[in-house]
Coordinates of C-alpha atoms in Angstrom, one line a residue:
X1 CA 4.2 89.2 -43.4
X2 CA 2.9 90.4 -46.8
X3 CA 4.7 87.6 -48.5
X4 CA 6.5 88.8 -51.6
X5 CA 8.4 87.0 -54.3
X6 CA 11.1 88.3 -56.6
X7 CA 10.1 87.9 -60.2
X8 CA 11.2 84.4 -61.0
X9 CA 10.3 82.3 -63.9
X10 CA 8.8 79.0 -62.7
X11 CA 8.7 75.5 -64.1
X12 CA 5.6 74.2 -65.7
X13 CA 3.6 71.2 -64.5
X14 CA 3.7 68.0 -66.6
X15 CA 1.8 64.9 -65.5
X16 CA 3.7 61.9 -64.4
X17 CA 1.4 58.9 -64.6
X18 CA 1.3 56.2 -62.0
X19 CA 2.8 58.3 -59.2
X20 CA 3.1 56.1 -56.1
X21 CA 5.3 58.1 -53.8
X22 CA 5.8 61.8 -52.9
X23 CA 9.5 62.2 -53.6
X24 CA 11.8 65.2 -53.4
X25 CA 11.6 67.5 -56.4
X26 CA 14.6 69.2 -58.1
X27 CA 17.2 70.6 -55.8
X28 CA 17.3 74.4 -56.0
X29 CA 18.9 76.8 -53.7
X30 CA 16.2 78.4 -51.5
X31 CA 15.3 81.8 -52.9
X32 CA 17.0 81.1 -56.2
X33 CA 15.2 82.3 -59.3
X34 CA 13.4 79.8 -61.4
X35 CA 14.2 78.7 -64.9
X36 CA 11.7 79.4 -67.6
X37 CA 10.4 76.8 -70.1
X38 CA 9.6 74.0 -67.6
X39 CA 11.4 71.6 -65.3
X40 CA 13.7 69.0 -66.7
X41 CA 12.2 65.5 -67.3
X42 CA 14.2 64.2 -64.4
X43 CA 12.8 66.8 -62.0
X44 CA 9.3 66.1 -63.2
X45 CA 9.6 62.4 -62.8
X46 CA 11.2 62.8 -59.3
X47 CA 8.3 64.9 -58.2
X48 CA 6.0 61.9 -58.2
X49 CA 3.2 64.2 -59.4
X50 CA 0.2 63.9 -61.7
X51 CA -1.7 67.0 -63.0
X52 CA -5.4 66.9 -62.1
X53 CA -6.6 70.2 -63.6
X54 CA -5.2 73.3 -65.3
X55 CA -6.4 76.8 -66.2
X56 CA -7.5 77.9 -62.7
X57 CA -7.4 81.7 -62.0
X58 CA -5.7 82.6 -58.6
X59 CA -7.2 79.5 -56.9
X60 CA -7.3 79.5 -53.1
X61 CA -9.0 76.5 -51.6
X62 CA -10.2 73.0 -52.4
X63 CA -13.1 71.2 -50.8
X64 CA -14.9 67.9 -51.8
X65 CA -18.6 67.4 -52.1
X66 CA -18.7 63.6 -52.1
X67 CA -16.3 62.7 -54.9
X68 CA -16.6 66.1 -56.6
X69 CA -13.8 68.6 -56.1
X70 CA -14.8 72.3 -55.7
X71 CA -12.2 75.1 -56.0
X72 CA -12.5 78.8 -55.0
X73 CA -10.9 81.5 -57.1
X74 CA -9.8 84.6 -55.2
X75 CA -10.3 87.3 -57.7
X76 CA -13.0 86.0 -59.9
X77 CA -15.1 85.0 -56.9
X78 CA -16.0 81.8 -58.8
X79 CA -16.7 78.4 -57.4
X80 CA -15.8 75.7 -60.0
X81 CA -16.4 72.0 -59.9
X82 CA -14.0 69.5 -61.6
X83 CA -14.9 66.4 -63.4
X84 CA -13.0 63.1 -63.5
X85 CA -10.9 64.3 -66.5
X86 CA -10.0 67.6 -64.8
X87 CA -12.4 69.7 -66.8
X88 CA -13.9 72.7 -64.9
X89 CA -17.4 74.1 -64.8
X90 CA -18.5 77.3 -63.1
X91 CA -21.0 76.5 -60.3
X92 CA -21.5 80.1 -59.2
X93 CA -20.0 83.5 -58.6
X94 CA -20.2 84.5 -54.9
X95 CA -22.1 87.8 -54.5
X96 CA -20.5 90.5 -52.5
X97 CA -16.8 89.5 -52.9
X98 CA -14.5 92.6 -53.3
X99 CA -11.1 91.3 -54.3
X100 CA -8.1 93.6 -53.4
X101 CA -4.6 92.7 -52.5
X102 CA -4.7 89.4 -50.6
X103 CA -8.5 89.7 -50.1
X104 CA -11.3 88.1 -52.2
X105 CA -12.9 84.7 -52.2
X106 CA -10.7 82.6 -49.9
X107 CA -11.4 79.4 -48.0
X108 CA -14.3 77.0 -48.6
X109 CA -15.7 74.0 -46.8
X110 CA -18.5 71.5 -47.4
X111 CA -20.7 70.2 -44.6
X112 CA -24.3 68.7 -44.6
X113 CA -25.1 69.7 -48.2
X114 CA -23.9 73.2 -47.6
X115 CA -21.0 75.1 -49.0
X116 CA -19.3 77.5 -46.5
X117 CA -17.3 80.4 -47.9
X118 CA -15.0 82.9 -46.3
X119 CA -14.5 86.1 -48.3
X120 CA -13.6 89.8 -48.3
X121 CA -16.5 92.1 -48.8
X122 CA -16.5 95.9 -49.0
X123 CA -15.3 96.6 -45.5
X124 CA -15.1 93.3 -43.7
X125 CA -14.4 89.6 -44.0
X126 CA -17.5 87.4 -43.8
X127 CA -18.5 83.7 -43.6
X128 CA -21.6 82.6 -45.5
X129 CA -23.2 79.2 -46.1
X130 CA -25.1 78.3 -49.2
X131 CA -27.2 75.2 -49.9
X132 CA -25.4 72.9 -52.4
X133 CA -27.7 70.9 -54.7
X134 CA -27.7 68.9 -57.9
X135 CA -25.6 66.1 -59.3
X136 CA -21.9 66.3 -60.3
X137 CA -21.6 68.2 -63.5
X138 CA -24.7 70.3 -62.6
X139 CA -24.1 71.5 -59.1
X140 CA -25.9 74.7 -58.0
X141 CA -25.8 76.9 -55.0
X142 CA -28.9 78.3 -53.2
X143 CA -29.4 81.6 -51.4
X144 CA -26.6 82.7 -49.2
X145 CA -26.9 83.0 -45.4
X146 CA -24.4 85.1 -43.5
X147 CA -23.3 83.2 -40.4
X148 CA -20.6 85.6 -39.3
X149 CA -19.7 89.1 -40.4
X150 CA -17.7 92.0 -39.1
X151 CA -14.3 90.2 -39.3
X152 CA -11.7 92.9 -39.8
X153 CA -10.4 93.1 -43.4
X154 CA -7.6 94.9 -45.1
X155 CA -5.6 94.5 -48.3
X156 CA -3.4 92.0 -46.5
X157 CA -3.6 89.6 -43.5
X158 CA -7.1 88.4 -43.9
X159 CA -6.5 84.8 -42.8
X160 CA -9.3 83.0 -44.6
X161 CA -8.9 79.2 -44.1
X162 CA -12.1 77.4 -42.9
X163 CA -12.6 73.8 -42.1
X164 CA -15.0 71.5 -40.4
X165 CA -13.4 69.9 -37.3
X166 CA -13.8 66.3 -36.1
X167 CA -16.3 67.8 -33.5
X168 CA -18.5 69.0 -36.3
X169 CA -17.8 72.7 -35.7
X170 CA -16.6 75.2 -38.2
X171 CA -13.1 76.7 -37.6
X172 CA -11.8 79.8 -39.3
X173 CA -8.5 81.6 -39.3
X174 CA -8.5 85.4 -39.3
X175 CA -5.6 87.7 -39.8
X176 CA -4.7 90.9 -37.9
X177 CA -5.8 93.0 -40.9
X178 CA -2.7 95.2 -40.4
X179 CA -3.6 96.0 -36.8
X180 CA -1.2 93.8 -34.8
X181 CA -2.6 94.9 -31.4
X182 CA -6.0 93.4 -32.3
X183 CA -4.5 89.9 -32.2
X184 CA -4.1 90.3 -28.4
X185 CA -7.6 91.7 -27.9
X186 CA -10.0 88.9 -27.0
X187 CA -12.9 91.2 -27.9
X188 CA -11.7 91.5 -31.6
X189 CA -12.3 88.8 -34.3
X190 CA -8.9 89.7 -35.9
X191 CA -5.8 87.7 -35.4
X192 CA -7.6 84.6 -34.1
X193 CA -8.8 81.1 -34.8
X194 CA -12.5 81.1 -34.5
X195 CA -14.9 78.2 -33.7
X196 CA -18.5 78.3 -34.7
X197 CA -21.5 76.0 -34.8
X198 CA -22.5 75.3 -38.4
X199 CA -25.5 77.6 -38.1
X200 CA -23.2 80.5 -36.9
X201 CA -23.8 80.2 -33.1
X202 CA -21.0 80.5 -30.6
X203 CA -20.6 77.0 -29.1
X204 CA -21.2 76.9 -25.3
X205 CA -18.0 75.0 -24.7
X206 CA -15.7 77.6 -26.4
X207 CA -12.9 78.8 -24.1
X208 CA -14.3 82.4 -23.8
X209 CA -18.0 82.4 -22.9
X210 CA -20.2 83.8 -25.6
X211 CA -17.3 84.3 -27.9
X212 CA -16.2 82.8 -31.2
X213 CA -12.6 83.0 -30.2
X214 CA -10.9 79.7 -29.9
X215 CA -7.3 80.9 -29.8
X216 CA -5.6 84.3 -30.1
X217 CA -2.3 86.0 -30.8
X218 CA -2.1 85.0 -34.5
X219 CA -0.7 87.3 -37.2
X220 CA -2.0 85.6 -40.3
X221 CA -2.8 81.9 -40.0
X222 CA -3.8 80.2 -43.2
X223 CA -3.6 76.4 -42.6
X224 CA -5.8 74.1 -40.4
X225 CA -5.6 70.4 -40.0
X226 CA -6.4 67.7 -37.4
X227 CA -4.7 64.4 -36.7
X228 CA -6.5 61.1 -35.9
X229 CA -6.5 62.0 -32.2
X230 CA -8.3 65.3 -32.8
X231 CA -5.3 67.5 -32.2
X232 CA -5.5 70.8 -34.2
X233 CA -2.5 72.2 -36.1
X234 CA -2.2 75.7 -37.7
X235 CA 0.4 77.2 -40.0
X236 CA 1.0 80.9 -39.7
X237 CA 2.8 83.7 -41.6
X238 CA 5.3 85.6 -39.4
X239 CA 6.6 89.0 -40.1
X240 CA 10.3 89.2 -40.9
X241 CA 11.8 86.6 -38.6
X242 CA 9.8 83.3 -38.2
X243 CA 6.9 81.6 -39.8
X244 CA 5.3 79.0 -37.5
X245 CA 3.7 75.6 -37.1
X246 CA 1.5 75.6 -34.0
X247 CA -0.4 73.0 -32.0
X248 CA -3.6 74.8 -31.1
X249 CA -5.0 74.7 -27.6
X250 CA -8.4 76.0 -26.7
X251 CA -7.9 79.5 -25.2
X252 CA -4.2 79.5 -26.1
X253 CA -2.3 82.8 -26.8
X254 CA 0.2 82.4 -29.6
X255 CA 2.0 85.6 -28.9
X256 CA 1.6 88.0 -31.9
X257 CA 2.7 90.8 -31.8
X258 CA 4.5 90.4 -28.5
X259 CA 6.6 87.5 -29.7
X260 CA 7.4 85.9 -33.0
X261 CA 8.5 82.3 -33.2
X262 CA 9.9 80.3 -30.3
X263 CA 10.4 82.8 -27.5
X264 CA 10.0 80.8 -24.3
X265 CA 7.9 83.6 -22.6
X266 CA 5.4 82.8 -19.9
X267 CA 1.8 83.2 -21.0
X268 CA 2.4 82.4 -24.7
X269 CA 2.3 79.1 -26.5
X270 CA 5.5 78.5 -28.6
X271 CA 5.3 77.0 -32.1
X272 CA 6.6 73.4 -32.5
X273 CA 8.5 74.4 -35.6
X274 CA 9.6 77.7 -37.2
X275 CA 11.1 78.7 -40.5
X276 CA 12.6 81.7 -42.2
X277 CA 9.9 83.4 -44.3
X278 CA 12.0 83.1 -47.5
X279 CA 11.8 79.3 -47.1
X280 CA 8.2 79.1 -46.1
X281 CA 5.1 81.4 -46.1
X282 CA 3.0 78.5 -45.1
X283 CA -0.6 78.3 -46.3
X284 CA -2.9 75.3 -46.5
X285 CA -2.1 72.0 -45.0
X286 CA -3.4 68.4 -44.6
X287 CA -2.7 65.3 -42.6
X288 CA -2.0 62.1 -44.6
X289 CA -0.6 58.9 -43.2
X290 CA 1.0 60.2 -40.0
X291 CA 2.5 63.4 -41.5
X292 CA 1.4 67.0 -42.0
X293 CA 1.9 68.4 -45.5
X294 CA 2.2 72.1 -45.7
X295 CA 2.0 74.2 -48.9
X296 CA 4.4 77.1 -49.0
X297 CA 4.0 80.2 -51.2
X298 CA 7.2 82.2 -51.0
X299 CA 9.2 79.1 -50.2
X300 CA 7.7 77.3 -53.2
X301 CA 7.8 73.8 -51.6
X302 CA 5.7 71.2 -49.9
X303 CA 7.0 70.6 -46.4
X304 CA 6.3 67.2 -44.6
X305 CA 6.3 67.2 -40.8
X306 CA 6.0 63.8 -39.2
X307 CA 3.4 63.8 -36.4
X308 CA 5.7 61.7 -34.3
X309 CA 8.4 64.3 -34.4
X310 CA 6.9 67.8 -34.9
X311 CA 10.4 69.4 -34.8
X312 CA 11.5 67.6 -38.0
X313 CA 10.6 68.1 -41.6
X314 CA 11.3 67.0 -45.2
X315 CA 11.0 69.2 -48.2
X316 CA 9.3 68.1 -51.5
X317 CA 8.8 69.7 -54.8
X318 CA 11.2 72.5 -53.9
X319 CA 11.5 75.0 -56.8
X320 CA 9.7 72.8 -59.3
X321 CA 6.1 74.1 -59.4
X322 CA 6.2 77.6 -58.1
X323 CA 4.0 79.0 -55.3
X324 CA 1.9 76.4 -53.5
X325 CA -1.3 77.6 -51.8
X326 CA -3.2 74.6 -50.6
X327 CA -2.9 70.9 -49.6
X328 CA -6.0 68.8 -49.2
X329 CA -6.9 65.2 -48.8
X330 CA -9.0 63.7 -51.7
X331 CA -11.6 61.0 -51.0
X332 CA -9.2 58.3 -52.3
X333 CA -6.6 59.3 -49.7
X334 CA -4.2 61.0 -52.1
X335 CA -2.8 64.5 -51.5
X336 CA -3.9 67.3 -53.8
X337 CA -1.7 70.4 -54.0
X338 CA -2.8 73.7 -55.5
X339 CA -0.4 76.1 -57.2
X340 CA -0.8 79.8 -56.9
X341 CA 1.2 81.4 -59.7
X342 CA -1.6 83.6 -61.3
X343 CA -2.2 85.7 -58.2
X344 CA 0.1 88.6 -59.3
X345 CA 3.1 87.4 -57.3
X346 CA 4.2 84.4 -59.3
X347 CA 5.4 83.7 -62.8
X348 CA 2.8 81.5 -64.4
X349 CA 3.6 78.9 -67.0
X350 CA 1.2 77.8 -69.8
X351 CA -1.8 76.2 -68.2
X352 CA -1.3 77.6 -64.7
X353 CA -2.8 77.5 -62.2
X354 CA -2.9 73.8 -61.5
X355 CA -3.9 71.0 -59.1
X356 CA -1.3 68.3 -58.6
X357 CA -2.1 64.9 -57.1
X358 CA 0.5 62.9 -55.2
X359 CA 0.2 59.7 -53.3
X360 CA 2.5 59.7 -50.2
X361 CA 1.6 56.2 -49.1

């Protein structure tokens, strides 16, 4: 789905100090338009949220270099670092990024003193790694090395989430780039979850010999997270019927475009949970204290799915903070949530976009 949003006004973030629990936000009807001028004090307090940083421009991903947060901005192609007070500093602008539609500088990950970036170039999506040096407040990036190119790109459905798994491998989600049939083609990099060695080699134990493909049949997955037992979860944009939460099996086929949502058809792996797109459009997600937390764009809410009951869910922050792009675990164990109201589809308030910190423990 090219997730769209009617032109609502959204509430603005206001810090709530001493947040201890992630509680439900204000209760709004799904799909209802937002009120301008900020949420009520009661809604802000109930959100259990504390603003970490403001003034980000179409941010897409958060990664941590030690204690230092790094953020990618889709359209500016900037990598920024944040200090303890939430101040931002430009580390670098990634060369070769060509932002258009949903494309641009997307996911980032940090591993072994390198920053990995997934971005849309002139006619492809590409993964590069760059040496990361310096001290907090003065970080710098070295010369880029392309570790995978030729990933199909389009103005929409570029995937873009990257993460280092518990096995030390780099995982990447790719979209179908507007060519649904490619998701079923094991020879195409589109519509897949890929698994790479950190140097860009195809691991020998991948399910398809000599291939980066780890799973196939994805329309536009944008969330990756692992539980403590090493199980991999992915969130995925559907088309018009169902968005999905999937448990990823090596070599598994998740059905797109043959099926969407829970279909019960032989040869395809069904999602463990599905949602109507107007209530979801799931993007980044993280595992914290036995639950998955999934950031939703069009649905404008943070969805909690208990790992002990993958068919259940609880909604938080619904309608309070606008579009939510990313959920990430900070070094202190708290959950960071990234808004996405300045990407051309939201209605930004003063200070947007923002990072919110919540503590679900």
